Each structure stands twice: as structure tokens, then as C-alpha cells.
Coordinates of C-alpha atoms in Angstrom, one line a residue:
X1 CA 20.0 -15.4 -54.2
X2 CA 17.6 -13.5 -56.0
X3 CA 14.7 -16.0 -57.9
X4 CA 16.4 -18.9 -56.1
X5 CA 16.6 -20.3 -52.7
X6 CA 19.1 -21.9 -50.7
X7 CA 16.4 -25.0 -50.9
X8 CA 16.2 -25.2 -54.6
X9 CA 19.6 -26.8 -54.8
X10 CA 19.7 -30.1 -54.9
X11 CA 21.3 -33.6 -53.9
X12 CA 24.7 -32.5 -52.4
X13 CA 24.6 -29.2 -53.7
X14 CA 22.0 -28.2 -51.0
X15 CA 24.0 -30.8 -47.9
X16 CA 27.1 -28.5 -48.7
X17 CA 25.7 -25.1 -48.9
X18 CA 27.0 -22.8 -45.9
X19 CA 25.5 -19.6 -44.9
X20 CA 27.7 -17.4 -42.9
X21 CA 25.9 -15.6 -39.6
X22 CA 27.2 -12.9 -37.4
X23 CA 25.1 -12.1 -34.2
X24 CA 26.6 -9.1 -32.8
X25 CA 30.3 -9.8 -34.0
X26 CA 30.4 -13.6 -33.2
X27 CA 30.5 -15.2 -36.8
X28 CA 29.4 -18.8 -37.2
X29 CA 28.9 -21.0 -40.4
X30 CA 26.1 -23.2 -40.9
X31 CA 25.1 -25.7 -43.3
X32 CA 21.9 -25.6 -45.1
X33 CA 21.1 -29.6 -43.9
X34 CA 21.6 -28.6 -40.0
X35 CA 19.3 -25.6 -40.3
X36 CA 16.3 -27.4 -42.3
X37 CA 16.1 -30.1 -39.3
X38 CA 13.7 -27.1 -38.1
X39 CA 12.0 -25.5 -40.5
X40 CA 9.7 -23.1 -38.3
X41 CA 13.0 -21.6 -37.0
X42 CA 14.3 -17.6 -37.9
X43 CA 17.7 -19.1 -39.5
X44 CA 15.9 -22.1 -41.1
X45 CA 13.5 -19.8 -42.7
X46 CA 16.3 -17.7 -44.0
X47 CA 16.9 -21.0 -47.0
X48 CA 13.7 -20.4 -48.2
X49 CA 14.2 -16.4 -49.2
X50 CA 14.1 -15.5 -52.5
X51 CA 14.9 -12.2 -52.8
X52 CA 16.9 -9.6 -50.4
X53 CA 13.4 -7.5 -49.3
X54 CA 12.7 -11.2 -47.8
X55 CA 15.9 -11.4 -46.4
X56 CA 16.4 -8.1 -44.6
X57 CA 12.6 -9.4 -42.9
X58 CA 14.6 -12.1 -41.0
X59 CA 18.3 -10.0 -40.2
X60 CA 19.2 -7.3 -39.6
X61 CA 21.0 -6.5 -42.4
X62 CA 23.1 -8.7 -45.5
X63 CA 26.1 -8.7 -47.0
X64 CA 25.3 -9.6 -50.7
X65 CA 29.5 -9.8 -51.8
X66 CA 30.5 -12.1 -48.6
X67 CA 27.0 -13.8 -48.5
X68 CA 26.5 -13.1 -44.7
X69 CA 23.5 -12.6 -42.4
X70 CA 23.8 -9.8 -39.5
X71 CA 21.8 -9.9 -36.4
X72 CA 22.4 -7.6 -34.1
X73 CA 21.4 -9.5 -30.8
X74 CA 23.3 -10.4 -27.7
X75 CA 26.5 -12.5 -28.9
X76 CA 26.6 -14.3 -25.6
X77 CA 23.3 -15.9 -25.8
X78 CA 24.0 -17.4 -29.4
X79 CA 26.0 -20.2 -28.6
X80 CA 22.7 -21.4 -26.8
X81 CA 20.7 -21.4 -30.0
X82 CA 24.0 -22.9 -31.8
X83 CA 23.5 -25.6 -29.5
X84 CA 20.4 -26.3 -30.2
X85 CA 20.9 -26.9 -33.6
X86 CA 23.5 -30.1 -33.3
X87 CA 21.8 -31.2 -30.1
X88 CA 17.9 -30.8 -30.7
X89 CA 17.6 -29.8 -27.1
X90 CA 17.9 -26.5 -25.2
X91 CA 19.3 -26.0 -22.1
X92 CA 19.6 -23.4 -19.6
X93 CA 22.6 -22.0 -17.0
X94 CA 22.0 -21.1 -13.5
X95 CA 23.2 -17.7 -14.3
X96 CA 21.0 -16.5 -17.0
X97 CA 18.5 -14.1 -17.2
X98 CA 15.1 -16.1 -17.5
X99 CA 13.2 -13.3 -19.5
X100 CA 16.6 -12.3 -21.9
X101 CA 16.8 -16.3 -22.5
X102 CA 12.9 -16.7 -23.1
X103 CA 13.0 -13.2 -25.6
X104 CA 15.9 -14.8 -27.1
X105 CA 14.7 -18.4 -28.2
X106 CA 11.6 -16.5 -29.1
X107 CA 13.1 -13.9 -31.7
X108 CA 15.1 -17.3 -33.2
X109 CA 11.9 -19.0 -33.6
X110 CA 13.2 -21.7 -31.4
X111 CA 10.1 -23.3 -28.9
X112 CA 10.1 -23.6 -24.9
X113 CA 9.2 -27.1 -25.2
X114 CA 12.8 -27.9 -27.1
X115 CA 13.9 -27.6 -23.0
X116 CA 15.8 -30.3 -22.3
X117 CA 14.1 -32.0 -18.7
X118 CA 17.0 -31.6 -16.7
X119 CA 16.1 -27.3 -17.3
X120 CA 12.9 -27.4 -18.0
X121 CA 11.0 -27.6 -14.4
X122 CA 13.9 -25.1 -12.8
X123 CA 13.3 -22.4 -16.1
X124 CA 9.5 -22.7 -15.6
X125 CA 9.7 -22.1 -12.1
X126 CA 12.0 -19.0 -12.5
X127 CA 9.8 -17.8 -15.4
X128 CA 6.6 -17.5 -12.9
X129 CA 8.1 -16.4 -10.1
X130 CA 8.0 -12.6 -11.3
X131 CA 4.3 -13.4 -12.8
X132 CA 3.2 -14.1 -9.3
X133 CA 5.0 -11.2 -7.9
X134 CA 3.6 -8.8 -10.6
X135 CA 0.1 -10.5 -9.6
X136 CA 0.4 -9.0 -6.1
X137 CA 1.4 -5.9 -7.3
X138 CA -1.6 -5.4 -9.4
X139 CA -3.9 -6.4 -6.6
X140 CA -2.1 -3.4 -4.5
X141 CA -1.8 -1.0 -7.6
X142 CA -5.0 1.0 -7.0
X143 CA -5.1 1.2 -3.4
X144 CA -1.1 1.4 -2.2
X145 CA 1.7 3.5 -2.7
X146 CA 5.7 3.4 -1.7
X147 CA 6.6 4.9 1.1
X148 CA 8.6 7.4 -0.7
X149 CA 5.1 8.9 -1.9
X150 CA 3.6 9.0 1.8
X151 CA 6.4 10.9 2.7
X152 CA 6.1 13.2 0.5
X153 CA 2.3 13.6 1.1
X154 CA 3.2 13.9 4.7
X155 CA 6.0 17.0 4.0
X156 CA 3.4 18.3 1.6
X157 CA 1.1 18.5 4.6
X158 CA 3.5 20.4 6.9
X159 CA 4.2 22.8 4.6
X160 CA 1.0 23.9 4.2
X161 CA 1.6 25.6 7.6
X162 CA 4.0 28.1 6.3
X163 CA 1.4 30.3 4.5
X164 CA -0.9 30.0 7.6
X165 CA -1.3 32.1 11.0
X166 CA 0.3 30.7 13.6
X167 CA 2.1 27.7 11.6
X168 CA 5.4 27.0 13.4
X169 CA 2.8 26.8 16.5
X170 CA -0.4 25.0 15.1
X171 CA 2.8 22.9 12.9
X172 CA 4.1 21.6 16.6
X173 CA 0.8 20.4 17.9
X174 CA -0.2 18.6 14.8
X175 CA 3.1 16.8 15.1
X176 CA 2.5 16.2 18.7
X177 CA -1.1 14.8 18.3
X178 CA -0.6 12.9 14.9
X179 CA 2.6 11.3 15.5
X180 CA 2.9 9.3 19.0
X181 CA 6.7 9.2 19.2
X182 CA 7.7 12.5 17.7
X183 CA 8.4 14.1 21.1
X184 CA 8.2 13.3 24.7
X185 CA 4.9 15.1 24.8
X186 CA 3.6 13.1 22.2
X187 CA 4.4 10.3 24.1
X188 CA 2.8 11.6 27.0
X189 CA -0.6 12.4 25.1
X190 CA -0.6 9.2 23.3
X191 CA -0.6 7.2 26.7
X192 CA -2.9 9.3 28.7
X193 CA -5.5 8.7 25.4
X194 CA -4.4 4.9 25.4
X195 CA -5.5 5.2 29.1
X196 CA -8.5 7.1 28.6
X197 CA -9.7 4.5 26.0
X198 CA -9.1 1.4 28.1
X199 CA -10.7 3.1 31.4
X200 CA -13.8 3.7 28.9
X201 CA -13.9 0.3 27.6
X202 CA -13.6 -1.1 31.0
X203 CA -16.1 1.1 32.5
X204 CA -18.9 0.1 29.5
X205 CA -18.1 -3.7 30.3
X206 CA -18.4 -3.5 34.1
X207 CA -21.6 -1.5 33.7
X208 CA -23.5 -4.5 32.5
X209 CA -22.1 -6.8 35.3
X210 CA -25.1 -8.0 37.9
X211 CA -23.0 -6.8 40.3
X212 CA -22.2 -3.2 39.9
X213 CA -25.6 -2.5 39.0
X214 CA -28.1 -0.4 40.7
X215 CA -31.5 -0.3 41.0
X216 CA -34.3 2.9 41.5
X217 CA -37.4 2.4 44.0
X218 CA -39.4 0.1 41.4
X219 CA -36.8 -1.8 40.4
X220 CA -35.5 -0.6 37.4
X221 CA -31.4 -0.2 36.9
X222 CA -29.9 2.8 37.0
X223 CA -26.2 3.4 35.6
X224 CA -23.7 3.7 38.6
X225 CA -22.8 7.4 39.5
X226 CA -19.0 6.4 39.5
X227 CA -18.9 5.3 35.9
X228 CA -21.1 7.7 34.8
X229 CA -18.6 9.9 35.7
X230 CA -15.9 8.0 33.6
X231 CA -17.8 7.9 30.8
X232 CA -18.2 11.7 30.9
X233 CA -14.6 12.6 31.5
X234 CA -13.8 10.3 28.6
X235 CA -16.5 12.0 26.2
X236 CA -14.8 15.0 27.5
X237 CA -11.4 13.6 26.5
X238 CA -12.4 12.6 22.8
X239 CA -14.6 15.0 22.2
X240 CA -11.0 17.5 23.4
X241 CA -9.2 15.5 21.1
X242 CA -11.2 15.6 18.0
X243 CA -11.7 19.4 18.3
X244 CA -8.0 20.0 18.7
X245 CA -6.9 18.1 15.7
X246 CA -9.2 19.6 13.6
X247 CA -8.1 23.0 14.7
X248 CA -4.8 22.3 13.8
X249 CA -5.5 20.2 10.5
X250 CA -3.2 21.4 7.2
X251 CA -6.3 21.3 5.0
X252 CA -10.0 21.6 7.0
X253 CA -12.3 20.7 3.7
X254 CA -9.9 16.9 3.8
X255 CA -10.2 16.3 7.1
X256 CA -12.4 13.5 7.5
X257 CA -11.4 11.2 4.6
X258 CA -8.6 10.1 6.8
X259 CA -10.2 6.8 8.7
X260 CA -8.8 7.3 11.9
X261 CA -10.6 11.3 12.0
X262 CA -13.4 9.1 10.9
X263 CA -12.8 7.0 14.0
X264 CA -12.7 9.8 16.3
X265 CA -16.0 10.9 15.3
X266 CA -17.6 7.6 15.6
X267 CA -16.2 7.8 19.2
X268 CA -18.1 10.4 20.6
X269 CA -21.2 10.8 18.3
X270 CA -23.7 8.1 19.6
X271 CA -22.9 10.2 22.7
X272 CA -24.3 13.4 21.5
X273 CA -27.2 11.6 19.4
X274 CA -28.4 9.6 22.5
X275 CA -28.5 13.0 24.4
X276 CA -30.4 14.5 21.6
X277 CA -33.1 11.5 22.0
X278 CA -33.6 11.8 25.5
X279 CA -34.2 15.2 25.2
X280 CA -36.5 14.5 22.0
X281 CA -38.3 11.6 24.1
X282 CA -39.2 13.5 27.7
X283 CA -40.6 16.5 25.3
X284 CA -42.7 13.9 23.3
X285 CA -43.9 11.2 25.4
X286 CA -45.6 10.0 22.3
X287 CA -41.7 9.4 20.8
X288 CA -41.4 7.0 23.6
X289 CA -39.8 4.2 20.9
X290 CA -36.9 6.2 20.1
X291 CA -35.5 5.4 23.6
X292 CA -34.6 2.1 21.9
X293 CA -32.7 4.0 19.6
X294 CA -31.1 5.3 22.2
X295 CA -29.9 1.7 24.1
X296 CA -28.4 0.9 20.2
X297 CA -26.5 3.9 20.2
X298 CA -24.8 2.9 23.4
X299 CA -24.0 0.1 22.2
X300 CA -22.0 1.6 19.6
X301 CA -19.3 2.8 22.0
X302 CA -17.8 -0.2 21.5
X303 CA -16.0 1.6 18.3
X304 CA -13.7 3.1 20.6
X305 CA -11.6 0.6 20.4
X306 CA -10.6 1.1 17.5
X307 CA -8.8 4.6 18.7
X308 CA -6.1 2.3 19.7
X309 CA -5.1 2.6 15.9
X310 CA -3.3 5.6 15.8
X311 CA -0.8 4.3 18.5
X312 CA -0.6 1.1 17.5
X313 CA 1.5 0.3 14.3
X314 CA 0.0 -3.2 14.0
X315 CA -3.6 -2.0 14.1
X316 CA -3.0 0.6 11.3
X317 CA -0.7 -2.3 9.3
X318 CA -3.7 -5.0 9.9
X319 CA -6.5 -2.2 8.5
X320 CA -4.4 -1.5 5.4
X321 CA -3.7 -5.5 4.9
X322 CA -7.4 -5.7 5.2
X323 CA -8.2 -3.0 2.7
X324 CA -5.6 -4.2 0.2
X325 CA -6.4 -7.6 0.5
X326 CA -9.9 -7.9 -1.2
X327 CA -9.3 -10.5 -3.1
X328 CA -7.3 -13.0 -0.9
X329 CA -10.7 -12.5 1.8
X330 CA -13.2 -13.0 -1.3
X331 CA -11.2 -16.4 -2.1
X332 CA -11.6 -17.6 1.2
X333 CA -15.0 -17.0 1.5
X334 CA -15.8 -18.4 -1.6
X335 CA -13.9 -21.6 -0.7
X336 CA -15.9 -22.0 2.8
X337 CA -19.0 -21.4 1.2
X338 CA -18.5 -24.1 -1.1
X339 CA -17.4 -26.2 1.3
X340 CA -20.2 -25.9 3.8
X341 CA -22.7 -26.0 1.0
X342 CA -21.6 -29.4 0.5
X343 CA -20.9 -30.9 3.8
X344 CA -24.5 -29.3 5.3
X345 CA -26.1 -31.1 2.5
X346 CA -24.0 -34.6 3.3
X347 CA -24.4 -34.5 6.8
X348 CA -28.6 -33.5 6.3
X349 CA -28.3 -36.5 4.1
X350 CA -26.8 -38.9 6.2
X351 CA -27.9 -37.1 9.9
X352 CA -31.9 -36.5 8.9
X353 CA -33.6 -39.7 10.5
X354 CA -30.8 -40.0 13.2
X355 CA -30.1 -36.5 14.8
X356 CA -33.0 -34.0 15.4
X357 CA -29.9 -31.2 15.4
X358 CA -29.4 -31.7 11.8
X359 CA -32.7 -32.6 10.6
X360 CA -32.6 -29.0 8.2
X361 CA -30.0 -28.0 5.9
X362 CA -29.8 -24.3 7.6
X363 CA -28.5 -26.8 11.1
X364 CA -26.6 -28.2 8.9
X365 CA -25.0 -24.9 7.5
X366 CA -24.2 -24.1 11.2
X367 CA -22.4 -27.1 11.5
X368 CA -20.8 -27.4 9.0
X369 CA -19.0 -23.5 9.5
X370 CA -18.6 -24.2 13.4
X371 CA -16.5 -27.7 11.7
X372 CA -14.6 -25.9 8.2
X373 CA -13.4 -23.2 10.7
X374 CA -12.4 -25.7 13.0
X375 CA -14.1 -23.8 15.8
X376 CA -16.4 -27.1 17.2
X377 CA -18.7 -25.8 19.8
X378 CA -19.8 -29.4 20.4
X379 CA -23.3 -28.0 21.0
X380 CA -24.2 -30.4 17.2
X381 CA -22.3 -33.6 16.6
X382 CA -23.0 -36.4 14.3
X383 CA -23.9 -39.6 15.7
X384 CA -23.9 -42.3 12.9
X385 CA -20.2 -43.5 11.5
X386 CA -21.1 -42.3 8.0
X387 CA -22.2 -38.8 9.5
X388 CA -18.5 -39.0 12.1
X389 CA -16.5 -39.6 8.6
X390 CA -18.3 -36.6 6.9
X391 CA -17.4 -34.4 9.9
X392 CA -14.0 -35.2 9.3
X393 CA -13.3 -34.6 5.7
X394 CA -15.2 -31.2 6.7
X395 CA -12.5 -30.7 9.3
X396 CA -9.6 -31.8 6.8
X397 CA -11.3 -29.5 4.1
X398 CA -11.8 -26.8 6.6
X399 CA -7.9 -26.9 7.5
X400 CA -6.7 -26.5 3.5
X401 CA -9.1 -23.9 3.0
X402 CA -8.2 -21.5 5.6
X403 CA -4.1 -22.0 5.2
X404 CA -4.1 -21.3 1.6
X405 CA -5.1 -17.7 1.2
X406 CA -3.7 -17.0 5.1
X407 CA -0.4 -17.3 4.0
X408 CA -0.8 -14.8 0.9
X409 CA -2.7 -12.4 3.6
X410 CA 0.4 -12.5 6.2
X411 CA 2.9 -11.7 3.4
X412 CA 0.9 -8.4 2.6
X413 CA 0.5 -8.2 6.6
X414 CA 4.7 -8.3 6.9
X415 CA 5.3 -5.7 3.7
X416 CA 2.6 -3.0 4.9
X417 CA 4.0 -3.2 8.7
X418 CA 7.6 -3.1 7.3
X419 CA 6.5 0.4 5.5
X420 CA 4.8 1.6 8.2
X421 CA 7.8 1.5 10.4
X422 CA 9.9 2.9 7.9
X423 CA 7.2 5.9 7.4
X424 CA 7.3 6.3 11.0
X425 CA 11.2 6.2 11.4
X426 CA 11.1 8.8 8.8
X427 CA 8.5 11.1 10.4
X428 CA 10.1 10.8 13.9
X429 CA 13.5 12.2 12.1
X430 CA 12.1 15.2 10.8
X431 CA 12.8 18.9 11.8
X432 CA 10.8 21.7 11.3
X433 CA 12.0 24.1 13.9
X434 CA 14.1 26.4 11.1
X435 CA 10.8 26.0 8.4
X436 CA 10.9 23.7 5.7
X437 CA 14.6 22.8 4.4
X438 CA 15.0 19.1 2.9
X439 CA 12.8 16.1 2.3
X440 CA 14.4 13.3 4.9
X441 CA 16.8 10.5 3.3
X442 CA 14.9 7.9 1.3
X443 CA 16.4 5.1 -0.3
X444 CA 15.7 6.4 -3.9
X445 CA 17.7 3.5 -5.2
X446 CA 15.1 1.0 -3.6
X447 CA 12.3 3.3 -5.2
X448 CA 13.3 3.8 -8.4
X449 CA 14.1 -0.3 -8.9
X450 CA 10.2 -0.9 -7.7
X451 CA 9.0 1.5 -10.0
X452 CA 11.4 0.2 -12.5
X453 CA 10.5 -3.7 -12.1
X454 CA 6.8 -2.8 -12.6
X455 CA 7.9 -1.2 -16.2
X456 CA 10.2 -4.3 -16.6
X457 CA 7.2 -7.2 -15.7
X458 CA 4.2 -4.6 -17.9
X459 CA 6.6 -4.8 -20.6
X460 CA 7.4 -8.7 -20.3
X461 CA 3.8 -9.4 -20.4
X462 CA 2.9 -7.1 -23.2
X463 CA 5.4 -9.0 -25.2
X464 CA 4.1 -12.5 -24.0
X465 CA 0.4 -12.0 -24.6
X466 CA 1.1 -11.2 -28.4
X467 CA 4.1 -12.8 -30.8
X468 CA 6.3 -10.9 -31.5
X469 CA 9.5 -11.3 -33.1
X470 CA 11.1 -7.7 -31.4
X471 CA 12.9 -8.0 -27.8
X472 CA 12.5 -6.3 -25.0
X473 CA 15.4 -3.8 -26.2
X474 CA 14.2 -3.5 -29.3
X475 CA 10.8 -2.0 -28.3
X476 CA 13.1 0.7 -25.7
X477 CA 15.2 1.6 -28.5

């Protein structure tokens, strides 16, 4: 073939050529006339060679004496491309591999669209479904990890304690006051703080009830003695409970970058700081406005509630769905501040002369989020039929708008409180009564497919965002 291609023959000469290919063993023969119906195609391209450098850039490798083409791809996906070639049209099984099939039209040259419509919507939707699942992984890829890893963080905690004074000992009360159902005195500790919480909470909301509330000779209230007490026996309590766990942390310097240490702290320190101030204030009447500092404080007692976290595995899976959700939140918001932006400025349009509630955009901006979030306080209504219409494509609007990114939010809210009972079934199973021995059983196989199918989808994407003419097995090899 050297100075002369297939193509340069002519009349019949050129209908009757035949090129022999072999794709991994499975030899076919072609004619030159069915190949040239697509000229933009691997084999096609193949007639238009004129010399074997150009050849050997198309196959594999060739067999000058038998005049044959070598290509060593998957045999069993060929008879698809051969099919192409009589039909015009590509279709697709049920039992294929989507991203072989798609790596394998594309080395042959051979286009998506050429999918014949009874394939074409069911390949497409195959074909995406492991972009959006690669999509979710990347939103969780700086800020998750498999459970596998936190269980190794958590044994590389407890060992920690070997090298330390007292570790069997100071080993057993972390375990008792980190992990709520590793023992039955965890247990026991986890409800008595559980109770301690709520009695605080209930104590800080009764306090501001007209009618526990006490008054001094000139009429000023005073804080009832009885839950004055409560509040200091629960101070007492947290302020017992943050000291022991520190005490007994594997590494001091990291305590506090775990939230729920954070927590803790939050707990008891407007306490301390409002004592501090009252002290600061009766010393220095002249500091008399840092008593308003003070009520704020108080206030801020309120973040007790959140304690609840470490016995709760919902709290702790609705946090991390929170944190790991950034985007899904930002979405929303942007989608309800579009939407109120343009149904405060309708209803200011339409409401202005007619409804003193919604004579200013800002009224209307109210509105129009009490309405999108489907709230409707009732307290501003519009009153004309144009303005009654408006409110309802707001309501409609408001509906879509929440659903869409809710349901993305609960599928992270399912697979971080799956994991977290795992990691907890796995922590309640360990032993460390005879030191250190083995890691607890993980499913290794389920770890080492995730980590796996992230190579698998990085790779798949690499190789769509550029043409290439290699396969997936190509680039591994």
C-alpha cells in the first residue's frame, strides 16, 4: 500500500477491495464501499493511508503478507460497531457497560448521535447517572471521610493511652464519657446529662413566666431562689463534665477543635463571664452599662441545647448534613431571593394605592418570604384580584423552590446518619481491657469499591473532557 491508497482505485476496483480486520481474535472482512459511507470513522480512515507509519497510527499493528489490520480491543463489543456499518444506526443492550460502550464507539471514531431513538434516551440516562453521583462526591470530598477512616482515627485516639500514666484507667472514662452506649455507666451518665440539660432549659424558660416571678421591695424582679438553685447545680454539672473530659482527652493541645468540646464550653462560659461583670460593675459604678452585657450573656444559655448532640445520633447526622451541604443551602437561598425580589416588587406594583401594608418594597419583601416559604402569618394579605393571583404564583413558586434542593439535602441527611450508626456499632464493639490487639471488622470490600469508583468516575471524566483515541485500559496499562 505504500504511495497508494485503498481510495485511489477506481470504478469497481475500489467497490471490490476487502480489507481484513481482527479485533482481539474476531476477524471480519470489509469492503472498501461499506467503510467510506463514514469517512470520519477509525476503519474508514484506514483507505486513505499511504504508507505503513500511517497505518500502524490507526491499529495496532499490520500484517503486510496477509494484508490484515490488528486491534487489540474487546472482541465482544465489535460486532456493535460491525453493525453500525450495514445499519447506519447504533444500538445498545441492557447489559452493557455504559462507559466501556461509550470508550468504545469513541476509539472507532463512531458518534453518540448515530444512537438509534429506541437507545438513545435509556444510554443517556445511564451515562449521567454516575456524573451526578461523582457530583455529590465532590461536594463531600473536602469535608467527609468513610467510615473506615473515622475508625481508624478513633483506635488511633485510644492508643494514645498506652504510652500514658494511668491509660487503661483514664482509657475507660474516656470511653464512658464519649461514647453514650459503650457501657451501662455510660448509659447512666448520658441520661443524668440528658436530664441535667432539659431541667436547665426548663428552668431558663419558666424564669421568664409572669408567674414565677418575684419581686424586691421597689418593685424590681428578682430570679426565684428555687431555680437559682437549678441553674447552679447544672453549671456545676457542665462545668464537672467539661473538666473531666479534658482530663482524660488522648491529645490536650486538639481538644477543642472537636465541635461538641466546643459546645461544652459555650455551655457554661456566659456563666462565668456574667459573674465576672457583676463583680466588674458593683466595683465600678461608673461601668454600670456592662450589666447589659450581662442580660445578653444570659441569654446565651440557650446554647445548651445543643449538648443534646453527643447523645443524639440525629443531632450529630443533621450538623454534618449541614456542614457538607453548602451548596444545596446556597441554591436555595439563592432561588428564594430571586423569587421574593420579584414578587415584592409585583405585589408593591399592584398593592401600592390599595393596601397601606404593602405600600414599600421592604413590606413587600416580608411578604413575599412569609408567602415563598409557605409560612402565611396573615398579618399582610393582598386585597385586589391582580394582587390575590400574584400571591399565588408566589405560593406555587415558593412550593418548587423549597422541594428541589430538600430532596438532595435528605439524601446526604440518610448517608451521614447511616455512617454514623455504623461508626457507633463499631465503637460500642470494641475491647480494650487486654491493650490494643485488632482494628474491629470493616467491610474493606465496600471501602475499597468507594475508593475505587472515585478513581473509576476521575478517570472517565479525564478522558471525556479531552479526545482521545486511548481507552480507559489503555491509559492503566
Amino acid at each position: 500500500m505504500t504511495g497508494q491508497s485503498l481510495e485511489d482505485l477506481s470504478g469497481a476496483d475500489f467497490e471490490d477491495s476487502v480489507i481484513c480486520i481482527n479485533v482481539g481474535g474476531f476477524k471480519k472482512r470489509l469492503t472498501s464501499n461499506t467503510l467510506s459511507r463514514f469517512p470520519d470513522t477509525r476503519l474508514a480512515r484506514l483507505l486513505r493511508c499511504q504508507s505503513k507509519e500511517s497505518i500502524l497510527e490507526l491499529c495496532d499493528d499490520y500484517d503486510d503478507a496477509e494484508k490484515e489490520f490488528y486491534f487489540d480491543r474487546n472482541p465482544a463489543l465489535f460486532p456493535y460497531v460491525l453493525n453500525f456499518y450495514n445499519t447506519g444506526r447504533l444500538h445498545v443492550m441492557a447489559e452493557l457497560c455504559i462507559f466501556s460502550f461509550s470508550q468504545e464507539i469513541e476509539y472507532w471514531g463512531i458518534n453518540e448521535f448515530f444512537i438509534d431513538s429506541c437507545c438513545s434516551n435509556v444510554y443517556h440516562c445511564r451515562k449521567m447517572e454516575p456524573v451526578q453521583e461523582d457530583w455529590d462526591d465532590k461536594s463531600e470530598e473536602e469535608s467527609t471521610t468513610s467510615s473506615f477512616d473515622e475508625i481508624l482515627e478513633f483506635y488511633n485516639d485510644a492508643s494514645k493511652f498506652d504510652k500514658q500514666p494511668l491509660g487503661s484507667a483514664r482509657r475507660r472514662i474516656w470511653l464512658m464519657l464519649d461514647n453514650p452506649g459503650y457501657s451501662i455507666a455510660s448509659r447512666i451518665f448520658s441520661v443524668l446529662s440528658i436530664l441535667v440539660v432539659l431541667g436547665s432549659i426548663a428552668t431558663m424558660c419558666m424564669n421568664s413566666m409572669a408567674d414565677f416571678m418575684l419581686a424586691d421591695g421597689e418593685g424590681q424582679p428578682l430570679e426565684d431562689p428555687r431555680f437559682e438553685m437549678v441553674e447552679h447545680f447544672g453549671i456545676g454539672w457542665f462545668t464537672l463534665e467539661l473538666v473531666a473530659r479534658f482530663s482524660v482527652a488522648p491529645d490536650l493541645l486538639r481538644f477543642f477543635e472537636h465541635p461538641l468540646n466546643l459546645i461544652d464550653l459555650m455551655s457554661i462560659l456566659p456563666f462565668y463571664l456574667t459573674l465576672v461583670i457583676n463583680l466588674v460593675v458593683e466595683s465600678s459604678p461608673a461601668l454600670a452599662n456592662l450589666g447589659r452585657v450581662a442580660q445578653v450573656l444570659r441569654l446565651m444559655r440557650i446554647f445548651r441545647i445543643l449538648k443534646l448532640a453527643r447523645h443524639s445520633t440525629g443531632l450529630r447526622s443533621l450538623g454534618a448534613t449541614l456542614k457538607n451541604s453548602y451548596k444545596e443551602v446556597g441554591l436555595l437561598l439563592l432561588y428564594l431571593s430571586v423569587g421574593v425580589s420579584f414578587f415584592s416588587v409585583m405585589a408593591y406594583t399592584i398593592e401600592k394605592e390599595e393596601n397601606e401594608g404593602l405600600a414599600t418594597i421592604p413590606a413587600c419583601w416580608w411578604w413575599a418570604t412569609v408567602s415563598m416559604t409557605t409560612v402565611g402569618y396573615g398579618d399582610v394579605v393582598p386585597r385586589t384580584i391582580a394582587g390575590k393571583l400574584t400571591a399565588s404564583a408566589c405560593i406555587l413558586a415558593g412550593i418548587l423552590v423549597v422541594v428541589l434542593p430538600i430532596t438532595l439535602i435528605f439524601n446526604k441527611f440518610s448517608h451521614f446518619y447511616k455512617r454514623q450508626k455504623q461508626l457507633e456499632i463499631a465503637m460500642r464493639s470494641c475491647d480494650f481491657d487486654e491493650g490494643m490487639k485488632e482494628v474491629p471488622s470493616v467491610n474493606l470490600r465496600n471501602y475499597y469499591a468507594h475508593k475505587v469508583k472515585s478513581l473509576m468516575a476521575s478517570l472517565s471524566n479525564m478522558s471525556r473532557s479531552s479526545p482521545s483515541e486511548h481507552s480507559l485500559n489503555e491509559s492503566i496499562h
